[in-house]
Amino acid sequence: MSIFEYNGSALVSMVGKNCFAIASDRRLGVQLQTIATDFQRISKIHDRVFLGLSGLATDAQTLYQRLVFRHKLYQLREERDMKPETFANLVSALLYEKRFGPYFCQPVIAGLGDEDKPFICTMDSIGAKELAKDFVVAGTASESLYGACESMFKEDMEPEELFETVSQALLSSVDRDCLSGWGGHVYVVTPTEVKERILKGRMD
């Protein structure tokens, strides 16, 4: 078993019309043993940028703390929040810095940039970015997430339709992966509000 699969995870982010959604499962396991069913994989960096970290849970928490520290320094120096593109570059540089002993994480970054244009990207454990205009996935359920998102995605979805689409994609995908699941956590972010919802899923 790969170290990336040790705790299990499922992460997906999808863009809509001037909005985006980012969703994850809630299981924390040690291989096939479930440890917690309310694990938080998605973190708010500020009102317009969210970060999801799949992979090894301990590394994800360490990386998150370092990124919050860097973002707070940026806020103090620049007196503004980071744009999502800038934050993605920061995450990439931080991961590449540790390329010889990497953080075993696959991050997903989602945010609203200039003129409320949604930005999503993912990267590997050494910071090689993959930008997308529709959706990005990460974690042990990524293969089934690709299939579900490919078939369900439509362009310019309104926030409510986007929530339904990303929720159905997540729930149907984690049912096909024994290392992730136990419900879902979905954020839908628009220029004016952030909606957070908990999904109930199969509890086995």
XYZ file of C-alpha atoms in Angstrom:
204
model
C 0.000 0.000 0.000
C 1.299 3.457 -0.932
C 1.918 5.958 1.882
C -0.573 8.267 0.115
C -3.304 5.643 0.667
C -2.498 5.043 4.357
C -5.289 7.278 5.729
C -7.615 7.264 2.677
C -9.163 10.405 1.196
C -11.402 11.820 -1.528
C -11.226 15.436 -2.688
C -12.936 17.205 -5.570
C -13.284 20.813 -6.655
C -15.535 22.035 -9.463
C -16.186 25.435 -11.031
C -19.527 27.070 -11.771
C -20.666 30.482 -12.968
C -18.638 32.934 -10.827
C -18.498 30.326 -8.059
C -16.771 27.085 -7.126
C -17.363 24.065 -4.916
C -14.812 22.047 -2.986
C -15.796 18.772 -1.314
C -14.163 15.967 0.621
C -15.046 12.790 2.463
C -14.878 12.654 6.294
C -13.089 9.361 6.982
C -9.744 9.104 8.737
C -8.459 5.574 8.737
C -5.300 3.559 9.249
C -5.412 1.338 6.201
C -8.717 -0.556 6.561
C -9.403 0.436 10.185
C -11.540 3.573 10.622
C -10.234 5.969 13.298
C -12.547 9.000 12.902
C -15.637 9.891 10.906
C -15.495 13.685 11.182
C -12.026 14.434 9.819
C -11.588 17.875 8.259
C -9.638 17.860 4.976
C -10.695 21.273 3.663
C -9.429 24.464 5.265
C -10.311 28.101 4.714
C -7.268 30.262 3.983
C -9.458 33.352 3.622
C -13.022 34.047 2.403
C -12.132 33.472 -1.267
C -9.447 30.756 -1.099
C -9.877 27.201 0.180
C -7.333 24.406 0.455
C -7.988 20.672 0.487
C -5.206 18.262 1.451
C -5.417 14.565 0.589
C -2.745 12.016 1.412
C -1.047 11.340 4.737
C -3.065 13.111 7.465
C -0.082 14.044 9.674
C 1.735 15.663 6.740
C -1.480 17.423 5.695
C -1.799 19.037 9.146
C 1.870 20.092 9.206
C 1.657 21.530 5.689
C -1.547 23.401 6.545
C 0.098 25.035 9.588
C 3.083 26.152 7.501
C 0.815 27.579 4.801
C -1.303 29.521 7.313
C 1.930 30.941 8.782
C 3.140 32.017 5.324
C -0.235 33.556 4.458
C -0.367 35.541 7.703
C 3.126 36.922 6.979
C 1.928 37.914 3.500
C -1.125 39.680 4.977
C 1.067 41.637 7.397
C 3.542 42.657 4.700
C 1.123 43.354 1.823
C -1.994 44.346 3.813
C -4.210 42.253 1.536
C -5.245 38.632 1.023
C -3.470 36.364 -1.410
C -4.972 35.750 -4.823
C -5.639 32.054 -5.492
C -2.964 31.948 -8.230
C -0.389 33.400 -5.819
C -1.402 30.937 -3.106
C -1.049 28.027 -5.568
C 2.490 29.239 -6.367
C 3.268 29.398 -2.624
C 2.045 25.816 -2.062
C 4.008 24.606 -5.092
C 7.236 26.315 -3.928
C 6.834 25.009 -0.379
C 6.382 21.426 -1.625
C 9.261 21.621 -4.127
C 11.556 22.928 -1.400
C 11.090 19.564 0.365
C 11.310 17.435 -2.802
C 13.995 15.066 -1.420
C 11.849 14.231 1.619
C 8.412 15.365 0.478
C 5.181 15.970 2.339
C 3.014 13.008 1.293
C 0.116 15.261 0.284
C -1.771 16.030 -2.870
C -3.273 19.517 -2.413
C -6.351 20.947 -4.122
C -6.553 24.747 -4.228
C -9.760 26.556 -5.138
C -10.496 30.268 -5.071
C -12.122 33.279 -6.662
C -9.675 35.574 -8.439
C -10.031 38.920 -10.164
C -13.543 39.721 -11.450
C -14.820 36.705 -9.448
C -13.281 34.241 -11.895
C -13.012 30.787 -10.287
C -9.560 29.213 -10.121
C -8.888 25.556 -9.291
C -5.722 23.517 -9.365
C -4.124 20.443 -7.879
C -0.527 19.310 -7.647
C 1.562 16.295 -6.756
C 3.692 15.896 -3.625
C 6.611 17.875 -5.098
C 4.511 20.795 -6.318
C 3.968 20.129 -10.044
C 0.770 22.059 -10.737
C -2.145 20.824 -12.810
C -4.540 23.636 -13.727
C -8.088 22.910 -14.905
C -11.068 24.889 -16.165
C -13.732 22.378 -15.084
C -12.791 20.164 -12.098
C -9.852 18.649 -10.246
C -9.746 15.522 -8.053
C -7.320 13.998 -5.548
C -7.074 11.137 -3.074
C -7.644 7.387 -3.099
C -11.068 7.793 -4.769
C -9.642 9.943 -7.601
C -10.197 7.352 -10.353
C -13.919 7.006 -9.700
C -14.184 10.787 -9.108
C -12.784 11.414 -12.595
C -15.484 9.229 -14.119
C -18.336 10.748 -12.112
C -17.195 14.335 -12.731
C -16.639 13.767 -16.459
C -20.217 12.547 -16.856
C -21.918 15.077 -14.548
C -20.050 18.332 -15.196
C -21.754 21.155 -17.111
C -20.405 24.631 -17.789
C -21.708 27.759 -16.007
C -23.701 26.009 -13.278
C -25.435 28.138 -10.662
C -24.372 27.550 -7.001
C -27.291 25.214 -6.108
C -26.865 23.035 -9.198
C -23.110 22.977 -8.609
C -23.692 21.761 -5.039
C -25.958 18.946 -6.243
C -23.503 17.900 -8.957
C -20.395 17.861 -6.779
C -22.265 16.080 -3.939
C -23.586 13.320 -6.198
C -20.158 12.876 -7.810
C -18.487 12.599 -4.392
C -21.032 10.216 -2.849
C -21.148 7.862 -5.836
C -17.335 7.796 -6.029
C -16.583 7.047 -2.373
C -18.974 4.077 -2.558
C -16.473 2.545 -4.989
C -13.447 3.104 -2.747
C -13.090 1.297 0.585
C -10.531 3.780 1.991
C -12.735 6.882 1.828
C -16.336 7.731 2.655
C -18.394 8.169 5.842
C -20.262 11.190 4.504
C -19.017 14.374 2.891
C -18.123 17.980 3.559
C -19.003 20.523 0.852
C -18.213 24.227 0.544
C -19.872 26.297 -2.182
C -18.211 29.697 -2.508
C -19.730 32.676 -4.346
C -18.517 36.324 -4.369
C -21.007 37.175 -1.592
C -21.189 34.059 0.623
C -19.684 30.750 1.671
C -22.088 27.844 2.179
C -20.870 24.853 4.150
C -22.859 21.616 4.172
C -22.344 18.160 5.671
C -23.494 15.196 3.575
C -24.687 11.911 4.986
C -23.327 8.910 3.164
C -23.003 5.160 3.652
C -21.491 4.450 7.028
C -19.646 1.257 6.151
